[in-house]
Amino acid sequence: MRGATLLELLVVLTVLGLVLGVTGLAIGSLKAPREAEQIRALKRARAEAIRSGLPRTANGVLFLPDGRAIGPHVDPLTGIPDAK
């Protein structure tokens, strides 16, 4: 026997297609953790405060136009959310 038959090739391609399909569905259903959404909201509010020149609030944190932050779990100098 020198090579693979057409049937063997079709079986391998079918199995490979099923594995890739299931993997694609699993990757598509992944969702970022909720904490990441809160951090994104804080970063967005800080950027908006700097851009607009007006104070902005997000998740109980007040961001000033110079980039400083006043509130819990935020570095007051950099405005970066702490990992708490």
CSV table of N, CA and C in Angstrom, one decimal:
chain,number,residue,atom,x,y,z
A,1,MET,N,0.8,-1.2,0.0
A,1,MET,CA,0.0,0.0,0.0
A,1,MET,C,0.9,1.2,0.0
A,2,ARG,N,0.8,2.1,-1.0
A,2,ARG,CA,1.7,3.2,-1.2
A,2,ARG,C,1.1,4.5,-0.7
A,3,GLY,N,-0.2,4.7,-0.7
A,3,GLY,CA,-0.7,6.0,-0.4
A,3,GLY,C,-2.0,5.9,0.4
A,4,ALA,N,-2.6,7.0,0.6
A,4,ALA,CA,-3.9,7.1,1.3
A,4,ALA,C,-5.0,7.1,0.3
A,5,THR,N,-6.1,6.4,0.7
A,5,THR,CA,-7.3,6.4,-0.2
A,5,THR,C,-8.1,7.7,0.0
A,6,LEU,N,-8.9,7.9,-1.0
A,6,LEU,CA,-9.8,9.1,-0.9
A,6,LEU,C,-10.7,9.1,0.3
A,7,LEU,N,-11.2,7.9,0.7
A,7,LEU,CA,-12.0,7.8,1.9
A,7,LEU,C,-11.2,8.2,3.2
A,8,GLU,N,-10.0,7.7,3.3
A,8,GLU,CA,-9.2,8.1,4.5
A,8,GLU,C,-9.0,9.6,4.5
A,9,LEU,N,-8.7,10.2,3.4
A,9,LEU,CA,-8.5,11.6,3.3
A,9,LEU,C,-9.8,12.4,3.7
A,10,LEU,N,-10.9,11.9,3.3
A,10,LEU,CA,-12.2,12.6,3.7
A,10,LEU,C,-12.5,12.4,5.1
A,11,VAL,N,-12.2,11.3,5.7
A,11,VAL,CA,-12.4,11.1,7.2
A,11,VAL,C,-11.5,12.0,8.0
A,12,VAL,N,-10.2,12.2,7.6
A,12,VAL,CA,-9.3,13.0,8.3
A,12,VAL,C,-9.8,14.5,8.2
A,13,LEU,N,-10.2,14.9,7.0
A,13,LEU,CA,-10.6,16.3,6.8
A,13,LEU,C,-11.9,16.6,7.6
A,14,THR,N,-12.8,15.6,7.7
A,14,THR,CA,-14.0,15.7,8.5
A,14,THR,C,-13.7,15.9,10.0
A,15,VAL,N,-12.9,15.0,10.5
A,15,VAL,CA,-12.5,15.1,11.9
A,15,VAL,C,-11.8,16.5,12.2
A,16,LEU,N,-10.9,16.9,11.3
A,16,LEU,CA,-10.2,18.2,11.5
A,16,LEU,C,-11.2,19.3,11.4
A,17,GLY,N,-12.2,19.3,10.5
A,17,GLY,CA,-13.2,20.3,10.5
A,17,GLY,C,-14.1,20.4,11.7
A,18,LEU,N,-14.4,19.2,12.3
A,18,LEU,CA,-15.2,19.2,13.5
A,18,LEU,C,-14.4,19.8,14.7
A,19,VAL,N,-13.1,19.4,14.8
A,19,VAL,CA,-12.3,19.9,15.9
A,19,VAL,C,-12.2,21.5,15.7
A,20,LEU,N,-11.9,22.0,14.6
A,20,LEU,CA,-11.8,23.4,14.4
A,20,LEU,C,-13.1,24.1,14.6
A,21,GLY,N,-14.2,23.5,14.2
A,21,GLY,CA,-15.5,24.1,14.5
A,21,GLY,C,-15.8,24.3,15.9
A,22,VAL,N,-15.6,23.2,16.7
A,22,VAL,CA,-15.8,23.3,18.1
A,22,VAL,C,-14.9,24.3,18.8
A,23,THR,N,-13.6,24.3,18.4
A,23,THR,CA,-12.6,25.2,18.9
A,23,THR,C,-13.0,26.7,18.6
A,24,GLY,N,-13.5,26.9,17.4
A,24,GLY,CA,-13.9,28.3,17.1
A,24,GLY,C,-15.1,28.7,17.9
A,25,LEU,N,-16.1,27.8,18.2
A,25,LEU,CA,-17.2,28.2,19.0
A,25,LEU,C,-16.8,28.4,20.4
A,26,ALA,N,-15.9,27.7,20.9
A,26,ALA,CA,-15.4,27.9,22.3
A,26,ALA,C,-14.7,29.2,22.5
A,27,ILE,N,-13.8,29.5,21.5
A,27,ILE,CA,-13.1,30.8,21.6
A,27,ILE,C,-14.1,32.0,21.4
A,28,GLY,N,-15.1,31.8,20.6
A,28,GLY,CA,-16.0,32.9,20.4
A,28,GLY,C,-16.9,33.2,21.6
A,29,SER,N,-17.1,32.2,22.4
A,29,SER,CA,-17.9,32.4,23.6
A,29,SER,C,-17.2,32.9,24.8
A,30,LEU,N,-15.8,33.1,24.7
A,30,LEU,CA,-15.0,33.6,25.8
A,30,LEU,C,-15.4,35.1,26.0
A,31,LYS,N,-15.5,35.5,27.3
A,31,LYS,CA,-15.8,36.9,27.6
A,31,LYS,C,-14.8,37.4,28.6
A,32,ALA,N,-14.5,38.7,28.5
A,32,ALA,CA,-13.6,39.3,29.4
A,32,ALA,C,-14.2,39.4,30.8
A,33,PRO,N,-13.5,39.3,31.8
A,33,PRO,CA,-14.0,39.4,33.2
A,33,PRO,C,-14.7,40.7,33.4
A,34,ARG,N,-15.6,40.8,34.4
A,34,ARG,CA,-16.3,42.0,34.7
A,34,ARG,C,-15.4,43.1,35.1
A,35,GLU,N,-14.4,42.7,35.9
A,35,GLU,CA,-13.4,43.7,36.4
A,35,GLU,C,-12.8,44.5,35.2
A,36,ALA,N,-12.5,43.8,34.1
A,36,ALA,CA,-11.9,44.4,33.0
A,36,ALA,C,-12.8,45.5,32.5
A,37,GLU,N,-14.1,45.3,32.5
A,37,GLU,CA,-15.1,46.3,32.0
A,37,GLU,C,-15.0,47.5,32.9
A,38,GLN,N,-14.9,47.3,34.2
A,38,GLN,CA,-14.8,48.4,35.2
A,38,GLN,C,-13.6,49.2,35.0
A,39,ILE,N,-12.5,48.6,34.8
A,39,ILE,CA,-11.2,49.3,34.5
A,39,ILE,C,-11.3,50.0,33.2
A,40,ARG,N,-11.9,49.4,32.2
A,40,ARG,CA,-12.0,50.2,30.9
A,40,ARG,C,-12.9,51.4,31.1
A,41,ALA,N,-13.9,51.3,31.9
A,41,ALA,CA,-14.8,52.5,32.2
A,41,ALA,C,-14.0,53.6,32.9
A,42,LEU,N,-13.1,53.2,33.9
A,42,LEU,CA,-12.3,54.2,34.6
A,42,LEU,C,-11.3,54.9,33.6
A,43,LYS,N,-10.7,54.1,32.8
A,43,LYS,CA,-9.7,54.6,31.8
A,43,LYS,C,-10.4,55.5,30.8
A,44,ARG,N,-11.6,55.1,30.4
A,44,ARG,CA,-12.4,56.0,29.4
A,44,ARG,C,-12.8,57.3,30.1
A,45,ALA,N,-13.2,57.3,31.3
A,45,ALA,CA,-13.6,58.5,32.0
A,45,ALA,C,-12.4,59.4,32.2
A,46,ARG,N,-11.3,58.9,32.5
A,46,ARG,CA,-10.1,59.7,32.7
A,46,ARG,C,-9.7,60.3,31.4
A,47,ALA,N,-9.7,59.6,30.3
A,47,ALA,CA,-9.3,60.1,29.0
A,47,ALA,C,-10.3,61.2,28.6
A,48,GLU,N,-11.6,61.0,28.9
A,48,GLU,CA,-12.6,62.0,28.5
A,48,GLU,C,-12.4,63.3,29.3
A,49,ALA,N,-12.1,63.1,30.6
A,49,ALA,CA,-11.8,64.3,31.5
A,49,ALA,C,-10.7,65.1,31.0
A,50,ILE,N,-9.6,64.4,30.6
A,50,ILE,CA,-8.4,65.1,30.0
A,50,ILE,C,-8.8,65.8,28.7
A,51,ARG,N,-9.5,65.1,27.8
A,51,ARG,CA,-9.8,65.6,26.5
A,51,ARG,C,-10.7,66.8,26.6
A,52,SER,N,-11.8,66.7,27.4
A,52,SER,CA,-12.8,67.7,27.4
A,52,SER,C,-12.5,68.9,28.3
A,53,GLY,N,-11.6,68.7,29.3
A,53,GLY,CA,-11.2,69.7,30.3
A,53,GLY,C,-12.3,69.9,31.4
A,54,LEU,N,-13.2,68.9,31.5
A,54,LEU,CA,-14.2,68.9,32.5
A,54,LEU,C,-14.1,67.7,33.4
A,55,PRO,N,-14.4,67.8,34.7
A,55,PRO,CA,-14.4,66.6,35.5
A,55,PRO,C,-15.3,65.5,35.1
A,56,ARG,N,-15.0,64.3,35.2
A,56,ARG,CA,-15.8,63.1,34.9
A,56,ARG,C,-15.8,62.2,36.0
A,57,THR,N,-16.9,61.4,36.2
A,57,THR,CA,-17.1,60.4,37.3
A,57,THR,C,-17.4,59.1,36.7
A,58,ALA,N,-16.7,58.1,37.2
A,58,ALA,CA,-17.0,56.7,36.8
A,58,ALA,C,-16.8,55.8,38.0
A,59,ASN,N,-17.8,54.9,38.3
A,59,ASN,CA,-17.7,54.0,39.4
A,59,ASN,C,-17.3,54.6,40.7
A,60,GLY,N,-17.8,55.8,41.0
A,60,GLY,CA,-17.5,56.5,42.2
A,60,GLY,C,-16.1,57.2,42.3
A,61,VAL,N,-15.4,57.3,41.2
A,61,VAL,CA,-14.1,57.9,41.1
A,61,VAL,C,-14.3,59.2,40.3
A,62,LEU,N,-13.8,60.3,40.8
A,62,LEU,CA,-13.8,61.6,40.2
A,62,LEU,C,-12.5,61.8,39.5
A,63,PHE,N,-12.6,62.0,38.2
A,63,PHE,CA,-11.4,62.3,37.4
A,63,PHE,C,-11.3,63.8,37.1
A,64,LEU,N,-10.2,64.4,37.4
A,64,LEU,CA,-10.0,65.9,37.1
A,64,LEU,C,-9.4,66.1,35.8
A,65,PRO,N,-9.6,67.3,35.2
A,65,PRO,CA,-9.0,67.5,33.8
A,65,PRO,C,-7.5,67.3,33.7
A,66,ASP,N,-6.8,67.4,34.8
A,66,ASP,CA,-5.3,67.3,34.7
A,66,ASP,C,-4.9,65.8,34.8
A,67,GLY,N,-5.9,64.9,34.9
A,67,GLY,CA,-5.6,63.4,34.9
A,67,GLY,C,-5.6,62.8,36.3
A,68,ARG,N,-5.6,63.7,37.4
A,68,ARG,CA,-5.6,63.1,38.7
A,68,ARG,C,-7.0,62.5,39.0
A,69,ALA,N,-7.0,61.6,40.0
A,69,ALA,CA,-8.2,60.9,40.4
A,69,ALA,C,-8.5,61.0,41.8
A,70,ILE,N,-9.7,61.1,42.2
A,70,ILE,CA,-10.1,61.2,43.6
A,70,ILE,C,-11.2,60.1,43.8
A,71,GLY,N,-10.8,59.1,44.6
A,71,GLY,CA,-11.8,58.0,44.9
A,71,GLY,C,-11.0,56.8,45.3
A,72,PRO,N,-11.8,55.7,45.6
A,72,PRO,CA,-11.3,54.5,46.1
A,72,PRO,C,-10.6,53.7,45.0
A,73,HIS,N,-9.5,53.0,45.4
A,73,HIS,CA,-8.8,52.0,44.5
A,73,HIS,C,-8.2,52.7,43.2
A,74,VAL,N,-7.8,53.9,43.4
A,74,VAL,CA,-7.2,54.6,42.2
A,74,VAL,C,-6.0,55.3,42.7
A,75,ASP,N,-4.9,55.2,42.0
A,75,ASP,CA,-3.7,56.0,42.3
A,75,ASP,C,-3.9,57.5,42.1
A,76,PRO,N,-3.9,58.3,43.1
A,76,PRO,CA,-4.3,59.7,43.0
A,76,PRO,C,-3.4,60.5,42.0
A,77,LEU,N,-2.1,60.1,41.9
A,77,LEU,CA,-1.2,60.8,41.0
A,77,LEU,C,-1.4,60.5,39.5
A,78,THR,N,-1.4,59.2,39.3
A,78,THR,CA,-1.5,58.7,37.9
A,78,THR,C,-2.9,58.5,37.3
A,79,GLY,N,-3.9,58.3,38.3
A,79,GLY,CA,-5.2,58.0,37.9
A,79,GLY,C,-5.4,56.6,37.4
A,80,ILE,N,-4.4,55.7,37.6
A,80,ILE,CA,-4.5,54.4,37.1
A,80,ILE,C,-5.2,53.5,38.2
A,81,PRO,N,-6.2,52.7,37.9
A,81,PRO,CA,-6.9,51.9,38.9
A,81,PRO,C,-5.9,50.9,39.5
A,82,ASP,N,-6.0,50.8,40.8
A,82,ASP,CA,-5.2,49.8,41.6
A,82,ASP,C,-5.7,48.4,41.3
A,83,ALA,N,-4.9,47.4,41.5
A,83,ALA,CA,-5.3,46.0,41.3
A,83,ALA,C,-5.9,45.4,42.5
A,84,LYS,N,-6.8,46.1,43.2
A,84,LYS,CA,-7.4,45.6,44.4
A,84,LYS,C,-8.8,45.1,44.2
